[in-house]
Short mmCIF file of C-alpha atoms in Angstrom, two decimals:
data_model
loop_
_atom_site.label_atom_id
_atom_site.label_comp_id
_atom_site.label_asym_id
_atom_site.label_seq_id
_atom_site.Cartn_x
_atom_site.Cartn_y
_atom_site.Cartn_z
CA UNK A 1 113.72 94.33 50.14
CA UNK A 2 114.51 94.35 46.55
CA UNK A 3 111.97 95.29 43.70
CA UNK A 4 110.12 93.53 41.24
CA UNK A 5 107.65 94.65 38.62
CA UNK A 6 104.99 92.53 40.82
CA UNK A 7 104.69 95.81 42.95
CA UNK A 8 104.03 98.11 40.42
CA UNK A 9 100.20 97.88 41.78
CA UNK A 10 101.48 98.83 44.98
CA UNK A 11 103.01 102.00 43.55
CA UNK A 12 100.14 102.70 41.93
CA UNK A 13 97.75 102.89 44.26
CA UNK A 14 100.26 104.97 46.75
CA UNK A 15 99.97 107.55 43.89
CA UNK A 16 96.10 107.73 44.05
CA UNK A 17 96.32 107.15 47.84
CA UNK A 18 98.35 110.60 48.33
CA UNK A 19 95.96 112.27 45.91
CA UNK A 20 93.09 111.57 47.73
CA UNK A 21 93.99 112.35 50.72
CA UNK A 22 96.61 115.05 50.22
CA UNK A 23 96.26 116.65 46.52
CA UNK A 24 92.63 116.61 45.73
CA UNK A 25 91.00 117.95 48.86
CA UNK A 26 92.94 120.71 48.23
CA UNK A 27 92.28 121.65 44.76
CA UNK A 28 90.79 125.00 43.83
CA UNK A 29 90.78 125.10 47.90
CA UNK A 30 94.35 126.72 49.01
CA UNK A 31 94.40 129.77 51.11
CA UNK A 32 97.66 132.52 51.03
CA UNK A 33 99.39 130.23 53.34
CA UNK A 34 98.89 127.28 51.21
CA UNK A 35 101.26 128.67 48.11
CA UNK A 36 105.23 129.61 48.75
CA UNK A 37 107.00 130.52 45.89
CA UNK A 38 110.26 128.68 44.92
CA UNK A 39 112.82 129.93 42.70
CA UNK A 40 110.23 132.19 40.78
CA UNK A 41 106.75 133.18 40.69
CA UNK A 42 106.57 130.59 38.04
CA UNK A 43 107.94 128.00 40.79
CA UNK A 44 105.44 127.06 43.24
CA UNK A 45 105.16 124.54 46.37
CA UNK A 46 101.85 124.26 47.99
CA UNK A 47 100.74 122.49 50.87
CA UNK A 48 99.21 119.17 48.54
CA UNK A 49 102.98 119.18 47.35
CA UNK A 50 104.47 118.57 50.73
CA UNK A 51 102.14 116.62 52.16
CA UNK A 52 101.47 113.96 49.21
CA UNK A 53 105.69 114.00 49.30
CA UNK A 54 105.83 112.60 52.94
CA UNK A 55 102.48 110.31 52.35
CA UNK A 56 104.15 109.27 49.48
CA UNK A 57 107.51 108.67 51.23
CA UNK A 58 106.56 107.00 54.33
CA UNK A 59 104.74 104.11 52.37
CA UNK A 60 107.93 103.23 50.53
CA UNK A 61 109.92 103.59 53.66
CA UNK A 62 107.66 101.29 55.13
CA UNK A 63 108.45 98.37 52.50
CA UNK A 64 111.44 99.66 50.95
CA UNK A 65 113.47 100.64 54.52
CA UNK A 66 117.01 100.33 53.08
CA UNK A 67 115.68 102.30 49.60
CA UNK A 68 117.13 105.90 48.53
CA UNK A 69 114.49 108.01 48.58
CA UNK A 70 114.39 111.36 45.76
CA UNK A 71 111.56 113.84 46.34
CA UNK A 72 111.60 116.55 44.42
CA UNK A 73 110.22 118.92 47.61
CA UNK A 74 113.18 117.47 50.11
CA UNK A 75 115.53 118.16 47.54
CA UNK A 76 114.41 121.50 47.58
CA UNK A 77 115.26 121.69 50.83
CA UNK A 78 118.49 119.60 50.94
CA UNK A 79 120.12 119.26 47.09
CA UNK A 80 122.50 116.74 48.71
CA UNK A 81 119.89 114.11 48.76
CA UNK A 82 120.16 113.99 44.81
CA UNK A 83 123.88 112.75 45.28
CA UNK A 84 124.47 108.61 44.30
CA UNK A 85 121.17 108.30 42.49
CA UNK A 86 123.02 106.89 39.67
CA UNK A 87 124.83 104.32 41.56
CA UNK A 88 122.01 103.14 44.00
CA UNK A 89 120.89 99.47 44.87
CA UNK A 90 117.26 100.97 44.70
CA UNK A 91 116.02 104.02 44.13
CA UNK A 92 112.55 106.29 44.38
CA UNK A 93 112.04 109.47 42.48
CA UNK A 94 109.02 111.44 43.36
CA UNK A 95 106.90 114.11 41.87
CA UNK A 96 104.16 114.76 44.34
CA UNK A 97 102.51 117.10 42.06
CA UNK A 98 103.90 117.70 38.65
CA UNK A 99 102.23 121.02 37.06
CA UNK A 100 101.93 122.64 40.66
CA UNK A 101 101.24 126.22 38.78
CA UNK A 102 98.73 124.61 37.14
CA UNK A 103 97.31 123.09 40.02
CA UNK A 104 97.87 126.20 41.95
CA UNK A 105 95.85 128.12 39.64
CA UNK A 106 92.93 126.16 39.62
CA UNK A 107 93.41 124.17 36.23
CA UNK A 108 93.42 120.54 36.38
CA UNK A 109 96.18 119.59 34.47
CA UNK A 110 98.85 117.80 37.04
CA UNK A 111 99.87 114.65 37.88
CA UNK A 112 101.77 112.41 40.32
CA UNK A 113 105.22 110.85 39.11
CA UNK A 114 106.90 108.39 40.79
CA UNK A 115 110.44 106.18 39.00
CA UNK A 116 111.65 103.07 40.24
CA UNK A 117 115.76 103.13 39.74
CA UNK A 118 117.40 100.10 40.51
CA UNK A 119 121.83 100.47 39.81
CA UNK A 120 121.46 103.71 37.15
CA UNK A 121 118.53 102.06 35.41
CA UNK A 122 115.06 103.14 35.34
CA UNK A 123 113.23 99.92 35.35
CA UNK A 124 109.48 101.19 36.22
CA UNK A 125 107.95 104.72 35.66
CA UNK A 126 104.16 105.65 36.84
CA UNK A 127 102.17 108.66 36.05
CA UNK A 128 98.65 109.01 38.13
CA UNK A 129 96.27 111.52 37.08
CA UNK A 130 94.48 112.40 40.08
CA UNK A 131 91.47 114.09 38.05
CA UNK A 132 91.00 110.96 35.80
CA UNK A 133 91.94 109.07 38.18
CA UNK A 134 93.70 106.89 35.98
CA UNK A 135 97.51 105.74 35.61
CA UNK A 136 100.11 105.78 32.71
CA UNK A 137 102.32 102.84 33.65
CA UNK A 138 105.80 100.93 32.17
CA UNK A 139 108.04 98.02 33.61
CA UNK A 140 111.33 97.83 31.42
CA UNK A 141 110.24 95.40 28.78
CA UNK A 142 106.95 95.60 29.35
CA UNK A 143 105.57 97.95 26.84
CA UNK A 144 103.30 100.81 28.36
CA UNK A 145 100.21 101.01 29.06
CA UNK A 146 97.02 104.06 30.64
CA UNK A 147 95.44 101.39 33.31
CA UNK A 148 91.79 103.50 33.22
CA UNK A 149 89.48 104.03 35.97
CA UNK A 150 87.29 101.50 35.08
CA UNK A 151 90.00 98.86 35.53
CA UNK A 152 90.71 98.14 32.17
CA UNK A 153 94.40 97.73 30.92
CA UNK A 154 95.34 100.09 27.22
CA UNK A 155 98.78 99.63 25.18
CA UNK A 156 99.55 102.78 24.40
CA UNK A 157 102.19 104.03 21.49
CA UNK A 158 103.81 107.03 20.25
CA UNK A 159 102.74 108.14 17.10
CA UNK A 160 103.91 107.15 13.32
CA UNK A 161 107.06 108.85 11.85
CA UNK A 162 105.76 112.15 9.92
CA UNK A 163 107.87 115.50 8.61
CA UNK A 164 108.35 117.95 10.92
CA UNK A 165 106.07 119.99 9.20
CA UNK A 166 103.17 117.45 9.96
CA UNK A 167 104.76 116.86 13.64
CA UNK A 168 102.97 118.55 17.08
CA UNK A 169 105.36 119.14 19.34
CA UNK A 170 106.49 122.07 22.48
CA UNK A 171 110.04 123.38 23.11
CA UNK A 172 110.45 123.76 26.98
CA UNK A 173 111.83 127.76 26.11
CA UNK A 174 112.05 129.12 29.78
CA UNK A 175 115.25 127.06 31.21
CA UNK A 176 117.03 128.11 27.72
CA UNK A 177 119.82 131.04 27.39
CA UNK A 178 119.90 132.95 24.66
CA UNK A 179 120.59 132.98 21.35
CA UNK A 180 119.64 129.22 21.65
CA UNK A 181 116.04 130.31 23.17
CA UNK A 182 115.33 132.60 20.23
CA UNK A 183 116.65 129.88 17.66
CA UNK A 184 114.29 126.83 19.35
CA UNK A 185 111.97 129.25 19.59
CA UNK A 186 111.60 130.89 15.66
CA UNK A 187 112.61 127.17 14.24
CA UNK A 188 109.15 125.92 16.14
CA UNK A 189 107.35 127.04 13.40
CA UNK A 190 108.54 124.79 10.98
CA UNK A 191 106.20 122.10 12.74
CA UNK A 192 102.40 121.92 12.41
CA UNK A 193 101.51 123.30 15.49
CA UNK A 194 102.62 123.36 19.42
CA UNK A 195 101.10 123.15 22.60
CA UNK A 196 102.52 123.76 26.30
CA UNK A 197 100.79 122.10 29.26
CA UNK A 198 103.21 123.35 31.74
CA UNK A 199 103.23 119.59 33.16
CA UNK A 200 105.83 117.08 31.88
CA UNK A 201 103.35 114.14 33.29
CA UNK A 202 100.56 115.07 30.98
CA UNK A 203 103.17 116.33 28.15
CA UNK A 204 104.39 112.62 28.33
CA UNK A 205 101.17 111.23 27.93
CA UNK A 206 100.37 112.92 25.09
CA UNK A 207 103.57 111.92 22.96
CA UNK A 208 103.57 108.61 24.82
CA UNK A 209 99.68 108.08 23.48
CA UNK A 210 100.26 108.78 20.07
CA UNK A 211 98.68 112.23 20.24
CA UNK A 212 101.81 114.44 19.69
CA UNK A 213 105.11 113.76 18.23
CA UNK A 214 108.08 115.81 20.08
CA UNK A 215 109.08 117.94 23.19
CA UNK A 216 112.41 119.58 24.08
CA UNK A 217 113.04 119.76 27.77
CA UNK A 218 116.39 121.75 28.98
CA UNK A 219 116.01 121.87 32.73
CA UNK A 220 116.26 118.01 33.87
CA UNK A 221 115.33 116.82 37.37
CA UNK A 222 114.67 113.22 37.64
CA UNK A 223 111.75 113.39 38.77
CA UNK A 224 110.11 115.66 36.19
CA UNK A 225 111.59 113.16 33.39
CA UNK A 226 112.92 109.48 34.24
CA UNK A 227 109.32 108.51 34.90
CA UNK A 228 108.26 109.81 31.28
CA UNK A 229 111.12 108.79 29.19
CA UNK A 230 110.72 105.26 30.53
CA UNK A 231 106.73 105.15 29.71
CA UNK A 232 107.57 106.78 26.10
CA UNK A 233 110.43 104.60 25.52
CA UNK A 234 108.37 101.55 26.18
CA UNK A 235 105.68 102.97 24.16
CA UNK A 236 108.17 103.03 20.82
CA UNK A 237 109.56 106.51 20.98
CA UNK A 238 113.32 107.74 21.20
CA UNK A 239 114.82 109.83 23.25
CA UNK A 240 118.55 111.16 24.12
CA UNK A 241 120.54 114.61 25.36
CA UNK A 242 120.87 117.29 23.11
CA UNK A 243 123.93 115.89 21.83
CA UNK A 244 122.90 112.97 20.93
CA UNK A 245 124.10 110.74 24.17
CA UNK A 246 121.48 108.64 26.55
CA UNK A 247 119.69 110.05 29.07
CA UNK A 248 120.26 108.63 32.26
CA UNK A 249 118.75 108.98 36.04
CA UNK A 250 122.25 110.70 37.19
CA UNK A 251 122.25 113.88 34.52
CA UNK A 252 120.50 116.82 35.45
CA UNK A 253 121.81 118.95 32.53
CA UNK A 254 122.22 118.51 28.82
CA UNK A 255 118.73 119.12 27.31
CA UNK A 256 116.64 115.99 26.20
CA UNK A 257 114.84 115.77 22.55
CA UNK A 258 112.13 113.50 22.57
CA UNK A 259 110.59 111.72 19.55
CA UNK A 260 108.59 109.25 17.64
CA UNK A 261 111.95 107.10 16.49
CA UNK A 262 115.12 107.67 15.79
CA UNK A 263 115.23 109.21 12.16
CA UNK A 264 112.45 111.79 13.41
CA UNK A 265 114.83 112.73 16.36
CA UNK A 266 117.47 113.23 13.87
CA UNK A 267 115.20 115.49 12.02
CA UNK A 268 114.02 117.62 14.53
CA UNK A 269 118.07 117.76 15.98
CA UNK A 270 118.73 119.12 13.08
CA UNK A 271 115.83 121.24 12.28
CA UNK A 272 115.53 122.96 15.26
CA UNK A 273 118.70 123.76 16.19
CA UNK A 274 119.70 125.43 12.62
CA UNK A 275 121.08 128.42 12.43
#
C-alpha cells in the first residue's frame, strides 16, 4: 500500500494510541527493572520505550506490510536495519519516546516522533506530546501545523530574522570533540540566551513555533531529526549540514544548523564556528 497525506490522521492517533497505553501508564511509575542504560548513563531505554516501539510498529505493519520499518530501539539492537533508508519505496522512522532521560527522571518533557520517507524524501513528519496530548504535524507542502487537544487545527511558524545577539538558541555540546565543543560552546554567548530540553521533539517545537530561533545538533539519527526538520521546514525555517549541504534521511553524520531563514543560518555558520 502506498502513502498519501490522507493518513496522516492515522499516524496520529497511533502516536497517542502507544502513549496511552504504553508511555503514560508508566510515567513517574518505573521500577529498577524498568530503566537499562544504553551507551551511557545519559542513554536510557525503559520499558514505555520498547513497548510503544512494537505498538507502534505492528499498526504500520498491519497497513503498510511491504513498508521499511526504522525504530530507533530495534536499531539498537540490530544497526543493520538502518541500511537502504535512503533508497526505500516507503519508509517509517520511529521515536517511541524522544527525551527518555527526561521521561526517566520524572520530568515531562518527551515526545513521540514518527517520519514518513517515501524514495529519500521525507514527505510527512509528526510529533505527539503525550502530556498535552496534542500533535505538531507537516505533509510536504502543506505548511505545519500543532493540531491541539481540543481539536482545533494552528499554523505554526518559525520566528522573524533577528541578530544573533537577539536570537535564543541551544548547541547540542555532548556528541562534539574537542576544540570544536569548547569553540560552539564559548561562541554561545554571543546570542541572547539558550536553553536545553534534552528532547529534539520539544526543541523542534519551540523553533518550529516561533518561540526560539536556532539549535545545533551533531549526533544525527533519523529518527531524532527527519521528523523535526520537515515540521520546521514547512513552518519557514532553514536548515542544512554543517557544511552547508542538505540534510537528508540517509546521513547520520555531518552536524545540522537549524534556523529562522537562510541569511540567519549564514550568520550563526559563521558566528559560531569562529575561531
Amino acid at each position: 500500500m502506498t502513502f498519501d497525506d490522507t493518513a496522516i490522521d492515522w499516524l496520529a492517533g497511533i502516536l497517542a494510541e502507544a502513549a496511552q497505553a504504553e508511555i503514560m501508564p508508566r510515567f513517574r511509575r518505573l521500577g529498577d527493572g524498568d530503566i537499562r542504560q544504553k551507551t551511557s548513563a545519559a542513554d536510557l531505554v525503559t520499558e514505555a520505550d520498547v513497548n510503544a516501539e512494537r505498538l507502534i510498529t505492528a499498526r504500520l505493519r498491519e497497513r503498510y506490510p511491504s513498508a521499511m520499518m526504522v525504530g530507533e530501539e530495534a536499531c539498537s539492537e540490530n544497526p543493520a536495519l538502518l541500511d537502504g533508508l535512503g533508497d526505500a519505496e516507503l519508509a517509517f522512522t520511529i521515536d517511541p519516546v524522544d527525551g527518555t532521560f527526561n521521561f526517566a527522571s520524572g520530568v515531562p518533557l518527551f515526545g513521540v516522533m514518527l517520519a514518513v520517507v517515501v524514495r529519500g524524501e521525507t514527505v510527512a513528519g509528526i510529533i505527539h506530546d503525550p502530556v498535552g496530548k496534542d500533535w505538531l504535524i507537516a505533509a510536504r507542502g502543506a505548511g505545519s501545523h500543532i493540531r491541539h487537544a481540543h481539536g482545533t487545527l494552528e499554523k505554526v511558524h518559525v520566528a522573524a530574522p533577528v541578530p544573533i545577539s537577539q536570537m535564543t538558541g541551544a548547541i547540542s555540546w555532548q556528541y562534539l570533540d574537542e576544540p570544536e565543543r569548547s569553540r560552539l560552546a564559548r561562541n554561545q554567548t554571543k546570542a541572547l540566551s539558550q536553553f536545553a530540553y534534552r528532547c529534539a521533539a520539544h526543541e523542534y517545537r519551540l523553533l518550529a513555533s516561533g518561540h526560539a530561533h536556532f539549535i545545533v545538533y551533531n549526533k544525527l539519527m533519523p529518527w531524532d531529526h527527519l521528523p523535526g526538520v520537515l515540521i520546521h521546514q514547512e513552518a519557514g525555517g532553514h536548515a542544512a549540514r554543517i557544511d552547508g549541504s542538505a540534510y537528508l534521511p540517509s546521513h547520520v553524520d555531518g552536524g545540522l544548523l537549524v534556523a529562522p531563514d537562510q541569511d540567519s543560518w549564514q550568520e550563526l555558520r559563521r558566528e559560531l564556528w569562529a575561531q
